[in-house]
Coordinates of C-alpha atoms in Angstrom, one line a residue:
X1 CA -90.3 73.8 -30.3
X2 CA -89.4 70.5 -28.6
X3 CA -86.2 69.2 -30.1
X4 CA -83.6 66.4 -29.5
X5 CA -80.1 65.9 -29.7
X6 CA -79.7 62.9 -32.7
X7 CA -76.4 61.2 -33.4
X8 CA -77.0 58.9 -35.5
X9 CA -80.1 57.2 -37.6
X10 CA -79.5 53.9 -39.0
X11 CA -81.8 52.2 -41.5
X12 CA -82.3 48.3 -42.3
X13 CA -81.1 47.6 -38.8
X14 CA -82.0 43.9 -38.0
X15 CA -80.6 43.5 -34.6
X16 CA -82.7 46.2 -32.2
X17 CA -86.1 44.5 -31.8
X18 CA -88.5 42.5 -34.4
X19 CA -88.1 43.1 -38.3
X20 CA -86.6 45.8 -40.2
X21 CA -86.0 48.4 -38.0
X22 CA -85.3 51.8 -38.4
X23 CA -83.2 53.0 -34.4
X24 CA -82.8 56.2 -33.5
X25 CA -79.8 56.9 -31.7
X26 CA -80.2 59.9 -29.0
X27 CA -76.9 61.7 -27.1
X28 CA -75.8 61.6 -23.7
X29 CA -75.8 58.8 -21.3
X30 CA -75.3 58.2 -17.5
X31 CA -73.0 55.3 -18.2
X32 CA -69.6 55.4 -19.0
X33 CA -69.0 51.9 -19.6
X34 CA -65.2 51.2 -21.5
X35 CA -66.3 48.6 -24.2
X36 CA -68.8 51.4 -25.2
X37 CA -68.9 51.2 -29.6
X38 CA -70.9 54.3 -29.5
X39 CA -68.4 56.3 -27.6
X40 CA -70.0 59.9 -29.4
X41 CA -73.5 59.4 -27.6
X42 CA -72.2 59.2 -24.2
X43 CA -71.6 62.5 -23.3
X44 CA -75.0 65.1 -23.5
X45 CA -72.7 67.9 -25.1
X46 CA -72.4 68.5 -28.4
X47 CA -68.5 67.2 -29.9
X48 CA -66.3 67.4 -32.5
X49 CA -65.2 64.2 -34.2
X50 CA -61.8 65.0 -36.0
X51 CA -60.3 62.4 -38.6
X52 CA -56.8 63.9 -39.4
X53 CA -56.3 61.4 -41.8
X54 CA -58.8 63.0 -44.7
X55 CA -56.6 66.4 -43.6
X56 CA -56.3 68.4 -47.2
X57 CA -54.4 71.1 -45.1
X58 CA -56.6 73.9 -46.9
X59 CA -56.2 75.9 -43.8
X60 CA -59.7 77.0 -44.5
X61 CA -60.8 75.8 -40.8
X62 CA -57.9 78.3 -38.8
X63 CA -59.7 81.3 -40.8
X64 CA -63.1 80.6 -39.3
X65 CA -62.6 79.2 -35.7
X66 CA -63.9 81.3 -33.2
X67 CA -61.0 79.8 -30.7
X68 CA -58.1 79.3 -32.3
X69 CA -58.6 75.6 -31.7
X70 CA -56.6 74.8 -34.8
X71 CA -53.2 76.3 -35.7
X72 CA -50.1 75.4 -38.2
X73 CA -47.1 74.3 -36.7
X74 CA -44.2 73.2 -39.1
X75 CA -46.8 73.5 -42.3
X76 CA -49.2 70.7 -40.6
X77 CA -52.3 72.4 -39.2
X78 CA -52.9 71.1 -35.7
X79 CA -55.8 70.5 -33.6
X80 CA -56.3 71.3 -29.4
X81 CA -59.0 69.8 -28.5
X82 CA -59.0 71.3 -25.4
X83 CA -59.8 74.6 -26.9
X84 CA -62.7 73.6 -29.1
X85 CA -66.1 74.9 -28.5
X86 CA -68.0 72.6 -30.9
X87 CA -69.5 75.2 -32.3
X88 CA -69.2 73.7 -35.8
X89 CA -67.6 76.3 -38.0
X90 CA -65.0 74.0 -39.0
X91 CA -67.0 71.4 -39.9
X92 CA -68.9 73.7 -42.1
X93 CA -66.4 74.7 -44.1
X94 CA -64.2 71.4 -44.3
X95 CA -65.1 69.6 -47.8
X96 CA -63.1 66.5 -46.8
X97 CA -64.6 66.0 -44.1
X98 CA -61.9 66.3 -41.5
X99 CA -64.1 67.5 -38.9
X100 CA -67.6 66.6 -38.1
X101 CA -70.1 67.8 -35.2
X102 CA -71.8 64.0 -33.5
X103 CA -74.6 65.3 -33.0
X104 CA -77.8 67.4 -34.7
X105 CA -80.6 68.8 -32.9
X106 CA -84.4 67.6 -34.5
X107 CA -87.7 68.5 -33.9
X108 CA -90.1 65.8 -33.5
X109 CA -91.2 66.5 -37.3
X110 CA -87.9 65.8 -39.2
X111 CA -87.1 63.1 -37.0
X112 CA -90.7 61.3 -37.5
X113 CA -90.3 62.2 -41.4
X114 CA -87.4 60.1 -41.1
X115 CA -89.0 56.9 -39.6
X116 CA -91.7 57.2 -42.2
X117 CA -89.8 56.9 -45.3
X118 CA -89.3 52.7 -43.9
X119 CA -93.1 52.4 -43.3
X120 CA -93.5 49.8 -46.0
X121 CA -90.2 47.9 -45.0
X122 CA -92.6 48.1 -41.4
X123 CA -95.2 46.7 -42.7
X124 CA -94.0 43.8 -44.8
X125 CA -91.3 42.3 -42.1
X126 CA -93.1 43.4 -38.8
X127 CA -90.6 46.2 -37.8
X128 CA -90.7 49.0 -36.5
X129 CA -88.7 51.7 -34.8
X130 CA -86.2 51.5 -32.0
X131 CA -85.2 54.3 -29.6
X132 CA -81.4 53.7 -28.4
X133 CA -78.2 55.7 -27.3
X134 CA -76.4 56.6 -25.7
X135 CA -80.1 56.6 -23.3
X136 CA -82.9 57.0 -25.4
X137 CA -84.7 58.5 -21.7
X138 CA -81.8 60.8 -21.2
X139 CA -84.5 63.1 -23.2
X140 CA -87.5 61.8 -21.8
X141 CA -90.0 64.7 -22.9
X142 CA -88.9 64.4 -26.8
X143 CA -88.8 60.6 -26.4
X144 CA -92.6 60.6 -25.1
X145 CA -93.7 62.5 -27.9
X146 CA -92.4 60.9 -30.3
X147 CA -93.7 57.7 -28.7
X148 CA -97.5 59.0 -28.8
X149 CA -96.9 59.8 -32.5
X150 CA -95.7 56.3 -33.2
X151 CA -98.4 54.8 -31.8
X152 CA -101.0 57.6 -33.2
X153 CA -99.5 55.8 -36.7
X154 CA -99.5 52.2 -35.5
X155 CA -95.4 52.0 -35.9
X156 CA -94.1 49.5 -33.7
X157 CA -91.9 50.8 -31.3
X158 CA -89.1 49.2 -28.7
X159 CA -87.0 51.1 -26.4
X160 CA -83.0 50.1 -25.3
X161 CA -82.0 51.4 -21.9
X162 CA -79.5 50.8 -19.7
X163 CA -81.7 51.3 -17.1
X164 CA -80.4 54.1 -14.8
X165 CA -82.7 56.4 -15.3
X166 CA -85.6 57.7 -13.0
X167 CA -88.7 55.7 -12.8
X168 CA -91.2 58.4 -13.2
X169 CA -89.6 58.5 -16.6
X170 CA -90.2 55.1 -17.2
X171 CA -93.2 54.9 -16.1
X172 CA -94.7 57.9 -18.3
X173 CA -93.4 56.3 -21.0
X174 CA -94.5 52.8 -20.7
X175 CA -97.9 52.8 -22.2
X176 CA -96.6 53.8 -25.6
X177 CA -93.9 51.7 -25.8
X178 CA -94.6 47.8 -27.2
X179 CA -90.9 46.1 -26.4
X180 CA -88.0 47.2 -23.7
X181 CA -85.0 46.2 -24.5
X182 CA -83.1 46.3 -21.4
X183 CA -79.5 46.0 -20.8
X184 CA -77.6 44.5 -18.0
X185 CA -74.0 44.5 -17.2
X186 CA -73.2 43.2 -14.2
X187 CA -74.9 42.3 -11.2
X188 CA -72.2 43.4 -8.0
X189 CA -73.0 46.8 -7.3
X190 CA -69.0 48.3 -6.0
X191 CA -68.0 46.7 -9.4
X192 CA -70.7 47.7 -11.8
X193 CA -69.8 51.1 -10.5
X194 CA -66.2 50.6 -10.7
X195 CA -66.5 49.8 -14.8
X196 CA -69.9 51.9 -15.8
X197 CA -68.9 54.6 -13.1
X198 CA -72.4 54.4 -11.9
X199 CA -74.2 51.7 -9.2
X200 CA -76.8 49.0 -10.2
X201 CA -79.6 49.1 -7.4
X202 CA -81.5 51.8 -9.4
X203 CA -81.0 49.7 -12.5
X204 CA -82.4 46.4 -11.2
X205 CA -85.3 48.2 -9.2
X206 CA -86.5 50.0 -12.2
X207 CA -86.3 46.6 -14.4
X208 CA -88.2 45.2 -11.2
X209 CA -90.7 47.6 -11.9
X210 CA -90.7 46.9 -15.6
X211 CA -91.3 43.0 -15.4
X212 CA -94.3 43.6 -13.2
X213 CA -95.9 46.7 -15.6
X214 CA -95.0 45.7 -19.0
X215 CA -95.6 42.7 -20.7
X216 CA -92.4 42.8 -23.8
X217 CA -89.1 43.3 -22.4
X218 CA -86.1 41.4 -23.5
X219 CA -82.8 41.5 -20.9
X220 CA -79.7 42.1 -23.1
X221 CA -76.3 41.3 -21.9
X222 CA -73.3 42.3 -23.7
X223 CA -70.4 39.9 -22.8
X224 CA -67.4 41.3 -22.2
X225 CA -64.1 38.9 -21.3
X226 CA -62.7 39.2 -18.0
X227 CA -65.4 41.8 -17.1
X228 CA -68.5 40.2 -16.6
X229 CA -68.6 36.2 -18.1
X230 CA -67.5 34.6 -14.9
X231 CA -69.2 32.3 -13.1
X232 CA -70.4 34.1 -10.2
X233 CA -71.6 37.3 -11.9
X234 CA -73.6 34.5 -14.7
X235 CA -75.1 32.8 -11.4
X236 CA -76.1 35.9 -10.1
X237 CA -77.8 37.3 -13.3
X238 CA -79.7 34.0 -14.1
X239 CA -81.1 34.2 -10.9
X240 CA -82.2 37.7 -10.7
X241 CA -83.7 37.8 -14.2
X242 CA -85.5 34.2 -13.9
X243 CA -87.2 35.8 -10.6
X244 CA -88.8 38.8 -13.0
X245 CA -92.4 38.4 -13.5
X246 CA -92.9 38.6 -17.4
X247 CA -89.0 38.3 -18.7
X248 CA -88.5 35.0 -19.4
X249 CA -85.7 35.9 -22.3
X250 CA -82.4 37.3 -22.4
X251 CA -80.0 38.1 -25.4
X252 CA -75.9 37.9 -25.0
X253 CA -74.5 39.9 -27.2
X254 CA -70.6 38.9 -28.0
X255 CA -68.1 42.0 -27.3
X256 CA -66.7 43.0 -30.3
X257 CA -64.3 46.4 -31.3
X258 CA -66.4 47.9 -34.2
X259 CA -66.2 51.3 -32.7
X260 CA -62.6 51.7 -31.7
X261 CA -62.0 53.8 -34.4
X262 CA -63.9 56.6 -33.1
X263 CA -62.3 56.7 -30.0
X264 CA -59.6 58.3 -31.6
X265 CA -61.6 60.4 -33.8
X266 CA -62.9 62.0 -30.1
X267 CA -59.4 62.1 -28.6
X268 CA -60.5 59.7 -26.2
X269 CA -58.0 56.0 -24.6
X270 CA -59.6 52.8 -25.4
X271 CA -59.0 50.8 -22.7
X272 CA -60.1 47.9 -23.6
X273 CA -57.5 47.0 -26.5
X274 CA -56.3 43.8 -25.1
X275 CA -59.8 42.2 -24.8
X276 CA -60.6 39.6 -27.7
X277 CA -64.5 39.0 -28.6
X278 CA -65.5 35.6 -27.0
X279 CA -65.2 32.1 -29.2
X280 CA -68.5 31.1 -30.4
X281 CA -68.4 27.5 -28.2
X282 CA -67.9 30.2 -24.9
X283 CA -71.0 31.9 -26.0
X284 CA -72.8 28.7 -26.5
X285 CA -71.6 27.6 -23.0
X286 CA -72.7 30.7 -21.2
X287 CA -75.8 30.5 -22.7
X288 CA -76.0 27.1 -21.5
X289 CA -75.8 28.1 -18.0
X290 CA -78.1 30.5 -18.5
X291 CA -80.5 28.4 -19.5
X292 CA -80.3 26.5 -16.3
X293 CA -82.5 29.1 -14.8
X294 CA -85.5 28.3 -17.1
X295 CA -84.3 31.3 -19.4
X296 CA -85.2 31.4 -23.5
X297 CA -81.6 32.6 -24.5
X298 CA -80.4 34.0 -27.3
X299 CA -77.0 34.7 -28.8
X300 CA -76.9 38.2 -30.6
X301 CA -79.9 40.8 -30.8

């Protein structure tokens, strides 16, 4: 049975595509960019989020992990990471919800029985569903599926991608998809690689391909301080998006820290603590310049 790796189903979302949306959030990404607030779906294995302050110290998790990933030192139960296998006996057995696998695997039934409880919220605001991430095409078989089923149902369905993913992918899943959302970071190549860990020529070709093949796709751009609001890399993207075909709008979407907090929870740095989220008048200003490319731009999703 096909199934997917889920992390996370959020209802009443207003800010992933037209109306009330229901977006499904599927693991593992090829990016690894640092302002990331859904640090959990980056990585295709299955983790362990661990919130030590709900700690009880039970001790009912050392009895049941298969290894020894969490042992009492001094009365105060410990946990090594580095040992865990995310097998999720812990969380199982944890009441207070110390520990807490990210992710759960779906077949294409529970997760469509899940989009179909918003079907009248659908229908009366002109929603739909949205497939996000992590990368929604890191599991392209599930995600065309599903896809074929939305559309057997008339559900309106976008797509968020970050783009760097191969175009035979995109391209079988094209005809069921009615809006791309499609995000951009930067435009430099050495540098996009140097923050996101990946390069950018594969991402711009495929959007190329998009804008000529597709007729919804929205460019999103989360602004991040110091990273990618200068001047050049703003010249640059207005530019290369007003040269697409059939994408005449692009969102900015303000940096902010909402998922910090689960950085820790994964044992992972934030690196990013210094950043501030941009003023409202720069936001209006860079989408000003934007705009100077004959670009409909909006601030926020």
């Amino acid at each position: 049975m096909l199934k997917a790796k889920i992390f996370n189903i959020m209802k009443y979302s207003i800010h992933d595509g037209p109306g009330i949306r229901t977006t499904i959030f599927f693991k593992g990404c090829p990016l690894c960019c640092p302002w990331c607030h859904n640090p959990e779906g980056q990585r295709f294995d299955q983790e362990l989020m661990y919130r030590q302050d709900r700690c009880i110290g039970c001790g009912q998790c050392i009895k049941v992990c298969p290894s020894k990933a969490i042992v009492s030192i001094e009365g105060q139960l410990v946990y090594l990471r580095e040992k865990c296998l995310a097998c999720g006996e812990c969380s199982r057995i944890c009441h207070a919800g110390v520990r807490e696998l990210v992710a759960k695997e779906m077949s294409l039934k529970e997760v469509m029985a899940e989009i179909e409880k918003d079907l009248i919220f659908y229908d009366e605001s002109g929603g739909g569903v949205t497939f996000s991430g992590g990368e929604a095409l890191g599991q392209p078989d599930f995600l065309l599926e599903i896809l074929k089923e939305c559309r057997r149902k008339e559900i309106h369905t976008a797509v968020e991608t970050a783009g760097f993913v191969r175009l035979d992918s995109l391209q079988m899943i094209s005809p069921y998809v009615d809006l791309f959302l499609y995000d951009l970071k930067l435009m430099d190549s050495r540098k996009h690689q140097d923050v996101t860990g990946v390069p950018n020529e594969r991402i711009k070709a495929n959007l190329r391909w998009l804008a000529e093949n597709h007729p919804q796709v929205i460019v999103r751009v989360a602004i991040i301080p110091g990273i990618n609001d200068d001047e050049d890399n703003l010249r640059q993207m207005g530019e290369f998006v007003s040269s697409l075909k059939c994408v005449t709008e692009i969102h900015c979407l303000p940096y902010h820290k909402a998922g910090v907090d689960k950085y820790l929870r994964l044992g992972l740095e934030y690196s990013l603590s210094d950043i501030q989220s941009p003023v409202d008048e720069r936001m209006v200003q860079i989408a000003k310049r934007l705009e100077q490319f004959g670009l409909k731009v909006k601030i926020g999703g």
